[in-house]
């Protein structure tokens, strides 16, 4: 499944859940305000009569009547002072305020309980224009307020469910991404394994063919080479025939080298590992290639590494010869060995044209070469030898120009 499609699905899922979450929060706010409005009208209806503050028993009855709906605390306030209260809770800092506040899952608000009666001062005239004595004024109602603290149960449940839905959505998205990553990685591993198996089948078929050809060509080639050398000795003084005889000998030698390369490529995978100093292996490969064309950098001290010294030297020589051939005259090939953690790294850098983009893996295939002379077995043999040691070979074009090869060999048993 493409990552873009998975990302789109996850984005849609999260967007939907976030929208539901936002809607639930807005709905919760409306539920809280509605509950506050219901309690306010209930309080006005319950304590409308009378001039003094409601009794403790009346407040307790009111609390019990609305406790199931979430009411937790009721208080009668006059001039910012609590006269009487029932329940567990407080009004906090809103004793002199009128707005609804919601803090820590609790709703708090106050409102006026009764309006004070006006004190009449208007004089009423009787018959004959004489003023009547003013009636005795009724006892004025006190300016009382009632405060509530309540728990908006429905709103909290709605918010909690939306929160749970958001958590489930996040976990689902993480699960989808995890499964997609695992599936993609498994698919990539299967493709790599299939590619490796196909390469192994091709190499096995190639090895069988190469072994048969080498076996069939060895004796005729040895005979051809021997007779050509005898012929060259016989016509040593003949200026016309001697170059031709030498060419026959040279071509026979080239065919012999090709046959040796084929045999090296199809050799058994058995290694003869011994405790070997990597510096000595590198030094022998440099001497075989030509010290005047190679600049070598060695490990600072002696180390013992489990290597098949002869075959690994051959692997290094193949890379060094290629590097020398592609580097211009006057430029030395750079080769070095160093340790990185538990691995040994051999690096070879030339100053040639580099590696064409996309050919970083292809150049290690058998019979792939960019030179006019050669059959393209050197790098294939190198990779086979390094892989038999449990390592890997990589190639890239260096930022400063030329190609860089890295031969990585892990410690045995790592």
Short mmCIF file of C-alpha atoms in Angstrom, two decimals:
data_model
loop_
_atom_site.label_atom_id
_atom_site.label_comp_id
_atom_site.label_asym_id
_atom_site.label_seq_id
_atom_site.Cartn_x
_atom_site.Cartn_y
_atom_site.Cartn_z
CA UNK A 1 0.00 0.00 0.00
CA UNK A 2 1.56 3.36 -0.96
CA UNK A 3 2.66 5.56 1.91
CA UNK A 4 0.79 8.53 0.41
CA UNK A 5 -2.52 6.65 0.57
CA UNK A 6 -1.85 5.48 4.13
CA UNK A 7 -0.97 9.03 5.16
CA UNK A 8 -4.18 10.35 3.58
CA UNK A 9 -6.26 7.73 5.41
CA UNK A 10 -4.64 8.58 8.73
CA UNK A 11 -5.11 12.32 8.14
CA UNK A 12 -8.81 11.84 7.34
CA UNK A 13 -9.29 9.67 10.43
CA UNK A 14 -7.59 12.17 12.74
CA UNK A 15 -9.42 15.12 11.18
CA UNK A 16 -12.78 13.40 11.67
CA UNK A 17 -12.04 12.53 15.29
CA UNK A 18 -10.75 16.05 16.04
CA UNK A 19 -13.94 17.49 14.55
CA UNK A 20 -16.01 15.15 16.73
CA UNK A 21 -13.91 16.14 19.73
CA UNK A 22 -14.42 19.84 19.06
CA UNK A 23 -18.16 19.34 18.58
CA UNK A 24 -18.33 17.36 21.83
CA UNK A 25 -16.57 20.17 23.74
CA UNK A 26 -18.96 22.74 22.32
CA UNK A 27 -21.92 20.51 23.15
CA UNK A 28 -20.58 20.03 26.68
CA UNK A 29 -20.43 23.79 27.16
CA UNK A 30 -24.06 24.11 26.05
CA UNK A 31 -25.08 21.28 28.40
CA UNK A 32 -23.36 23.02 31.33
CA UNK A 33 -25.09 26.31 30.60
CA UNK A 34 -28.41 24.55 30.23
CA UNK A 35 -27.93 22.81 33.56
CA UNK A 36 -27.07 26.12 35.22
CA UNK A 37 -30.21 27.68 33.75
CA UNK A 38 -32.35 24.80 35.05
CA UNK A 39 -30.89 25.15 38.57
CA UNK A 40 -31.42 28.92 38.56
CA UNK A 41 -35.12 28.64 37.71
CA UNK A 42 -35.52 25.80 40.20
CA UNK A 43 -33.97 27.96 42.94
CA UNK A 44 -36.18 30.93 42.09
CA UNK A 45 -39.30 28.76 42.24
CA UNK A 46 -38.27 27.04 45.47
CA UNK A 47 -37.31 30.16 47.45
CA UNK A 48 -39.55 32.80 45.92
CA UNK A 49 -41.74 33.33 49.00
CA UNK A 50 -40.70 34.88 52.23
CA UNK A 51 -38.60 37.84 53.15
CA UNK A 52 -35.78 36.21 55.06
CA UNK A 53 -33.19 33.70 53.90
CA UNK A 54 -34.31 30.11 53.32
CA UNK A 55 -33.87 27.77 56.23
CA UNK A 56 -31.20 25.10 56.48
CA UNK A 57 -33.89 22.44 56.08
CA UNK A 58 -35.21 24.09 52.90
CA UNK A 59 -31.74 24.23 51.40
CA UNK A 60 -31.13 20.59 52.33
CA UNK A 61 -34.40 19.54 50.69
CA UNK A 62 -33.49 21.50 47.55
CA UNK A 63 -30.05 19.87 47.43
CA UNK A 64 -31.45 16.38 47.82
CA UNK A 65 -34.03 17.03 45.09
CA UNK A 66 -31.36 17.98 42.56
CA UNK A 67 -28.39 15.96 43.78
CA UNK A 68 -28.93 13.19 41.26
CA UNK A 69 -28.69 15.75 38.48
CA UNK A 70 -25.28 16.88 39.72
CA UNK A 71 -25.95 19.57 42.35
CA UNK A 72 -23.32 19.36 45.08
CA UNK A 73 -23.46 22.63 47.07
CA UNK A 74 -25.97 25.45 47.73
CA UNK A 75 -25.29 28.65 49.66
CA UNK A 76 -27.27 31.79 50.58
CA UNK A 77 -25.20 34.96 50.25
CA UNK A 78 -25.82 38.49 51.49
CA UNK A 79 -23.39 41.30 50.86
CA UNK A 80 -20.67 38.85 49.88
CA UNK A 81 -21.07 36.82 53.06
CA UNK A 82 -22.34 33.25 53.19
CA UNK A 83 -25.25 33.10 55.58
CA UNK A 84 -26.01 29.41 55.32
CA UNK A 85 -24.97 26.52 53.09
CA UNK A 86 -25.44 22.79 52.59
CA UNK A 87 -23.45 20.17 50.72
CA UNK A 88 -19.74 19.76 50.02
CA UNK A 89 -18.12 22.44 47.95
CA UNK A 90 -17.51 26.17 47.74
CA UNK A 91 -18.14 29.13 45.49
CA UNK A 92 -14.49 30.03 45.31
CA UNK A 93 -13.91 33.57 44.06
CA UNK A 94 -17.31 34.19 42.51
CA UNK A 95 -19.25 35.29 45.61
CA UNK A 96 -19.56 38.81 44.23
CA UNK A 97 -19.76 37.77 40.56
CA UNK A 98 -22.69 36.69 38.43
CA UNK A 99 -21.08 34.78 35.54
CA UNK A 100 -20.89 31.00 35.19
CA UNK A 101 -17.45 29.54 35.81
CA UNK A 102 -16.26 26.01 35.15
CA UNK A 103 -13.10 24.89 36.95
CA UNK A 104 -11.77 21.34 37.41
CA UNK A 105 -14.98 19.71 36.24
CA UNK A 106 -17.16 21.84 38.56
CA UNK A 107 -19.65 24.55 37.59
CA UNK A 108 -20.21 27.57 39.88
CA UNK A 109 -22.56 30.55 39.58
CA UNK A 110 -24.74 32.88 41.71
CA UNK A 111 -27.85 34.88 41.00
CA UNK A 112 -30.19 37.23 42.80
CA UNK A 113 -32.76 35.37 44.89
CA UNK A 114 -35.30 38.19 45.52
CA UNK A 115 -35.53 41.85 44.67
CA UNK A 116 -36.07 44.19 47.66
CA UNK A 117 -39.50 45.79 47.84
CA UNK A 118 -39.54 49.54 47.22
CA UNK A 119 -40.07 51.74 50.30
CA UNK A 120 -43.09 53.84 49.30
CA UNK A 121 -42.73 57.60 50.12
CA UNK A 122 -45.61 58.94 47.99
CA UNK A 123 -48.33 60.72 50.02
CA UNK A 124 -51.94 59.84 49.09
CA UNK A 125 -54.65 62.52 49.58
CA UNK A 126 -58.00 61.66 51.08
CA UNK A 127 -61.41 63.35 50.79
CA UNK A 128 -61.21 67.11 51.12
CA UNK A 129 -57.63 67.09 50.06
CA UNK A 130 -56.29 66.11 53.41
CA UNK A 131 -53.51 63.58 53.19
CA UNK A 132 -54.16 60.17 54.58
CA UNK A 133 -51.68 58.79 56.99
CA UNK A 134 -49.27 56.51 55.17
CA UNK A 135 -49.87 52.81 55.63
CA UNK A 136 -47.37 50.99 57.69
CA UNK A 137 -44.71 49.77 55.27
CA UNK A 138 -44.21 46.01 54.95
CA UNK A 139 -40.97 44.56 56.06
CA UNK A 140 -38.56 45.08 53.13
CA UNK A 141 -37.13 42.01 51.50
CA UNK A 142 -33.40 41.58 51.95
CA UNK A 143 -31.00 41.62 48.96
CA UNK A 144 -30.16 37.93 48.98
CA UNK A 145 -28.23 35.83 46.47
CA UNK A 146 -28.06 32.08 46.00
CA UNK A 147 -24.96 30.28 44.82
CA UNK A 148 -24.51 26.78 43.38
CA UNK A 149 -21.73 24.38 42.75
CA UNK A 150 -22.67 21.46 40.50
CA UNK A 151 -21.03 18.62 38.65
CA UNK A 152 -22.10 18.53 34.97
CA UNK A 153 -22.29 14.73 34.77
CA UNK A 154 -23.68 14.53 31.23
CA UNK A 155 -21.18 17.07 29.91
CA UNK A 156 -18.27 15.26 31.57
CA UNK A 157 -19.36 11.92 30.12
CA UNK A 158 -19.62 13.49 26.68
CA UNK A 159 -16.14 15.01 27.00
CA UNK A 160 -14.65 11.76 28.34
CA UNK A 161 -16.10 9.74 25.48
CA UNK A 162 -14.73 12.16 22.91
CA UNK A 163 -11.34 11.97 24.65
CA UNK A 164 -11.44 8.17 24.54
CA UNK A 165 -12.38 8.33 20.89
CA UNK A 166 -9.40 10.59 20.21
CA UNK A 167 -7.04 8.22 22.04
CA UNK A 168 -8.44 5.25 20.11
CA UNK A 169 -7.97 7.16 16.85
CA UNK A 170 -4.35 8.02 17.69
CA UNK A 171 -3.63 4.41 18.65
CA UNK A 172 -5.31 3.24 15.44
CA UNK A 173 -3.23 5.63 13.34
CA UNK A 174 -0.04 4.43 15.05
CA UNK A 175 -1.14 0.84 14.48
CA UNK A 176 -1.86 1.50 10.81
CA UNK A 177 1.53 3.18 10.36
CA UNK A 178 3.26 0.36 12.22
CA UNK A 179 1.55 -2.32 10.16
CA UNK A 180 2.30 -0.42 6.96
CA UNK A 181 5.96 -0.10 7.91
CA UNK A 182 6.15 -3.79 8.81
CA UNK A 183 4.39 -4.77 5.59
CA UNK A 184 6.62 -2.51 3.49
CA UNK A 185 9.75 -3.80 5.19
CA UNK A 186 8.62 -7.41 4.80
CA UNK A 187 7.85 -6.80 1.13
CA UNK A 188 11.25 -5.17 0.60
CA UNK A 189 12.96 -8.10 2.34
CA UNK A 190 11.04 -10.57 0.19
CA UNK A 191 12.01 -8.68 -2.96
CA UNK A 192 15.64 -8.55 -1.84
CA UNK A 193 15.58 -12.26 -1.03
CA UNK A 194 13.99 -13.05 -4.39
CA UNK A 195 16.62 -10.93 -6.14
CA UNK A 196 19.39 -12.65 -4.20
CA UNK A 197 17.99 -16.10 -5.01
CA UNK A 198 17.74 -15.21 -8.68
CA UNK A 199 21.31 -13.93 -8.63
CA UNK A 200 22.39 -17.11 -6.91
CA UNK A 201 20.69 -19.26 -9.56
CA UNK A 202 22.29 -17.27 -12.35
CA UNK A 203 25.71 -17.46 -10.72
CA UNK A 204 25.31 -21.19 -10.14
CA UNK A 205 24.44 -21.75 -13.81
CA UNK A 206 27.28 -19.47 -14.85
CA UNK A 207 29.68 -21.26 -12.55
CA UNK A 208 28.75 -24.65 -13.94
CA UNK A 209 29.21 -23.43 -17.50
CA UNK A 210 32.49 -21.70 -16.65
CA UNK A 211 33.88 -24.80 -14.94
CA UNK A 212 33.03 -26.96 -17.95
CA UNK A 213 34.57 -24.47 -20.39
CA UNK A 214 37.71 -24.05 -18.30
CA UNK A 215 38.15 -27.80 -18.02
CA UNK A 216 37.68 -28.32 -21.75
CA UNK A 217 39.94 -25.41 -22.74
CA UNK A 218 42.80 -25.95 -20.33
CA UNK A 219 44.66 -28.71 -22.16
CA UNK A 220 44.22 -27.31 -25.73
CA UNK A 221 45.21 -23.86 -24.50
CA UNK A 222 48.33 -25.16 -22.77
CA UNK A 223 49.31 -26.95 -25.97
CA UNK A 224 48.64 -23.84 -28.06
CA UNK A 225 50.66 -21.65 -25.74
CA UNK A 226 53.62 -24.06 -25.63
CA UNK A 227 53.81 -24.47 -29.42
CA UNK A 228 53.42 -20.71 -29.90
CA UNK A 229 56.35 -20.07 -27.58
CA UNK A 230 58.47 -22.62 -29.46
CA UNK A 231 57.52 -20.99 -32.75
CA UNK A 232 58.46 -17.58 -31.39
CA UNK A 233 61.88 -18.89 -30.42
CA UNK A 234 62.39 -20.40 -33.91
CA UNK A 235 61.56 -17.16 -35.74
CA UNK A 236 63.30 -14.88 -33.28
CA UNK A 237 65.39 -13.27 -36.00
CA UNK A 238 62.60 -13.03 -38.56
CA UNK A 239 61.32 -9.44 -38.50
CA UNK A 240 58.07 -10.41 -40.22
CA UNK A 241 57.12 -13.63 -38.43
CA UNK A 242 58.39 -12.77 -34.91
CA UNK A 243 55.72 -10.09 -34.16
CA UNK A 244 53.00 -12.45 -35.34
CA UNK A 245 54.31 -15.29 -33.21
CA UNK A 246 54.57 -12.97 -30.19
CA UNK A 247 50.97 -11.92 -30.73
CA UNK A 248 49.84 -15.55 -30.70
CA UNK A 249 51.71 -16.08 -27.43
CA UNK A 250 50.18 -12.90 -25.94
CA UNK A 251 46.64 -13.93 -26.88
CA UNK A 252 47.25 -17.40 -25.45
CA UNK A 253 48.42 -15.82 -22.20
CA UNK A 254 45.30 -13.61 -22.14
CA UNK A 255 43.07 -16.63 -22.65
CA UNK A 256 44.92 -18.41 -19.87
CA UNK A 257 44.28 -15.48 -17.55
CA UNK A 258 40.60 -15.51 -18.50
CA UNK A 259 40.43 -19.20 -17.72
CA UNK A 260 42.08 -18.60 -14.34
CA UNK A 261 39.56 -15.84 -13.61
CA UNK A 262 36.69 -18.17 -14.46
CA UNK A 263 38.11 -20.83 -12.16
CA UNK A 264 38.56 -18.26 -9.40
CA UNK A 265 34.97 -17.15 -9.83
CA UNK A 266 33.56 -20.66 -9.50
CA UNK A 267 35.87 -21.82 -6.74
CA UNK A 268 34.39 -23.47 -3.68
CA UNK A 269 33.09 -21.17 -0.93
CA UNK A 270 35.38 -22.75 1.64
CA UNK A 271 37.80 -20.30 3.23
CA UNK A 272 41.07 -21.00 5.00
CA UNK A 273 40.98 -18.37 7.70
CA UNK A 274 43.96 -17.70 9.88
CA UNK A 275 44.96 -14.94 12.25
CA UNK A 276 46.24 -12.40 9.72
CA UNK A 277 47.50 -8.82 10.01
CA UNK A 278 45.35 -6.70 7.63
CA UNK A 279 48.36 -4.45 7.00
CA UNK A 280 50.29 -7.38 5.54
CA UNK A 281 47.42 -8.34 3.23
CA UNK A 282 47.12 -4.76 1.99
CA UNK A 283 50.89 -4.38 1.59
CA UNK A 284 51.08 -7.57 -0.54
CA UNK A 285 48.21 -6.35 -2.77
CA UNK A 286 49.91 -2.96 -3.24
CA UNK A 287 53.25 -4.59 -4.13
CA UNK A 288 51.54 -6.88 -6.66
CA UNK A 289 49.79 -3.90 -8.26
CA UNK A 290 52.74 -1.51 -8.30
CA UNK A 291 53.79 0.70 -5.42
CA UNK A 292 54.59 3.64 -7.69
CA UNK A 293 50.91 3.99 -8.68
CA UNK A 294 49.35 3.39 -5.26
CA UNK A 295 49.42 5.47 -2.06
CA UNK A 296 48.63 3.21 0.92
CA UNK A 297 47.52 4.05 4.46
CA UNK A 298 47.82 1.31 7.07
CA UNK A 299 46.51 0.63 10.56
CA UNK A 300 48.63 2.25 13.29
CA UNK A 301 49.46 -1.08 14.92
CA UNK A 302 49.46 -4.80 14.29
CA UNK A 303 46.13 -6.60 14.54
CA UNK A 304 44.98 -10.16 14.07
CA UNK A 305 41.95 -10.68 11.88
CA UNK A 306 40.43 -13.96 10.78
CA UNK A 307 40.98 -13.78 6.99
CA UNK A 308 41.82 -16.04 4.09
CA UNK A 309 44.89 -13.95 3.32
CA UNK A 310 45.49 -15.23 -0.22
CA UNK A 311 41.93 -14.84 -1.46
CA UNK A 312 41.39 -11.49 0.22
CA UNK A 313 44.61 -10.22 -1.33
CA UNK A 314 43.19 -11.28 -4.69
CA UNK A 315 40.02 -9.28 -3.96
CA UNK A 316 42.06 -6.17 -3.19
CA UNK A 317 44.27 -6.63 -6.25
CA UNK A 318 41.24 -6.76 -8.56
CA UNK A 319 39.96 -3.42 -7.26
CA UNK A 320 43.44 -1.83 -7.27
CA UNK A 321 44.15 -2.91 -10.87
CA UNK A 322 40.87 -1.44 -12.06
CA UNK A 323 41.60 1.79 -10.17
CA UNK A 324 45.09 2.08 -11.66
CA UNK A 325 43.77 1.47 -15.19
CA UNK A 326 41.12 4.21 -15.02
CA UNK A 327 43.31 6.81 -13.24
CA UNK A 328 45.26 9.24 -15.45
CA UNK A 329 49.05 9.18 -15.51
CA UNK A 330 50.58 11.05 -12.61
CA UNK A 331 47.64 10.45 -10.25
CA UNK A 332 48.14 7.81 -7.59
CA UNK A 333 45.37 5.53 -6.42
CA UNK A 334 44.59 5.92 -2.70
CA UNK A 335 43.97 2.83 -0.58
CA UNK A 336 43.65 2.51 3.17
CA UNK A 337 42.47 0.22 5.94
CA UNK A 338 40.82 1.25 9.20
CA UNK A 339 38.60 -0.10 11.94
CA UNK A 340 35.01 1.05 12.45
CA UNK A 341 33.54 -0.57 15.53
CA UNK A 342 33.75 -4.33 15.04
CA UNK A 343 34.37 -4.10 11.27
CA UNK A 344 37.43 -3.73 9.10
CA UNK A 345 37.08 -1.23 6.24
CA UNK A 346 39.31 -1.24 3.12
CA UNK A 347 38.81 1.88 0.99
CA UNK A 348 40.10 2.28 -2.59
CA UNK A 349 39.72 5.57 -4.43
CA UNK A 350 40.76 6.26 -8.01
CA UNK A 351 40.79 9.48 -10.06
CA UNK A 352 38.95 8.26 -13.12
CA UNK A 353 35.55 9.28 -14.53
CA UNK A 354 33.61 7.74 -11.65
CA UNK A 355 30.69 5.33 -11.82
CA UNK A 356 27.70 6.05 -14.07
CA UNK A 357 24.59 6.78 -12.05
CA UNK A 358 22.56 3.63 -11.53
CA UNK A 359 25.51 1.28 -12.15
CA UNK A 360 26.72 1.15 -8.52
CA UNK A 361 25.43 -2.45 -8.19
CA UNK A 362 25.57 -3.51 -11.82
CA UNK A 363 29.38 -3.21 -12.03
CA UNK A 364 29.71 -6.18 -9.64
CA UNK A 365 27.79 -8.48 -11.97
CA UNK A 366 29.86 -11.00 -13.98
CA UNK A 367 30.95 -9.94 -17.48
CA UNK A 368 30.04 -6.28 -16.93
CA UNK A 369 32.96 -4.05 -17.88
CA UNK A 370 33.56 -0.58 -19.23
CA UNK A 371 37.01 -1.33 -20.67
CA UNK A 372 37.83 -2.45 -24.18
CA UNK A 373 40.00 -5.28 -22.88
CA UNK A 374 38.79 -7.50 -20.05
CA UNK A 375 35.74 -9.62 -19.44
CA UNK A 376 34.37 -8.02 -16.25
CA UNK A 377 35.08 -10.75 -13.73
CA UNK A 378 37.42 -8.88 -11.40
CA UNK A 379 34.81 -7.01 -9.34
CA UNK A 380 32.46 -10.02 -9.38
CA UNK A 381 35.26 -12.15 -7.89
CA UNK A 382 35.98 -9.43 -5.32
CA UNK A 383 32.39 -9.32 -4.16
CA UNK A 384 32.20 -13.10 -3.93
CA UNK A 385 35.34 -13.27 -1.80
CA UNK A 386 34.23 -10.47 0.53
CA UNK A 387 30.74 -11.97 0.93
CA UNK A 388 32.31 -15.33 1.79
CA UNK A 389 34.03 -13.47 4.64
CA UNK A 390 30.58 -12.24 5.78
CA UNK A 391 31.17 -8.72 4.51
CA UNK A 392 29.95 -6.46 1.75
CA UNK A 393 31.30 -4.29 -1.08
CA UNK A 394 29.91 -0.93 -2.13
CA UNK A 395 30.88 1.60 -4.77
CA UNK A 396 30.06 5.24 -5.35
CA UNK A 397 31.31 8.29 -7.18
CA UNK A 398 33.40 10.38 -4.80
CA UNK A 399 32.42 14.01 -4.26
CA UNK A 400 35.93 15.05 -5.27
CA UNK A 401 35.84 12.96 -8.47
CA UNK A 402 36.66 9.38 -9.27
CA UNK A 403 35.20 6.20 -7.81
CA UNK A 404 35.42 4.97 -4.23
CA UNK A 405 35.11 1.30 -3.25
CA UNK A 406 34.53 0.12 0.33
CA UNK A 407 35.22 -3.46 1.35
CA UNK A 408 33.68 -4.12 4.76
CA UNK A 409 34.62 -7.23 6.74
CA UNK A 410 33.01 -7.79 10.16
CA UNK A 411 34.81 -9.58 12.94
CA UNK A 412 34.20 -13.30 12.80
CA UNK A 413 31.17 -14.31 14.81
CA UNK A 414 29.67 -10.79 14.80
#
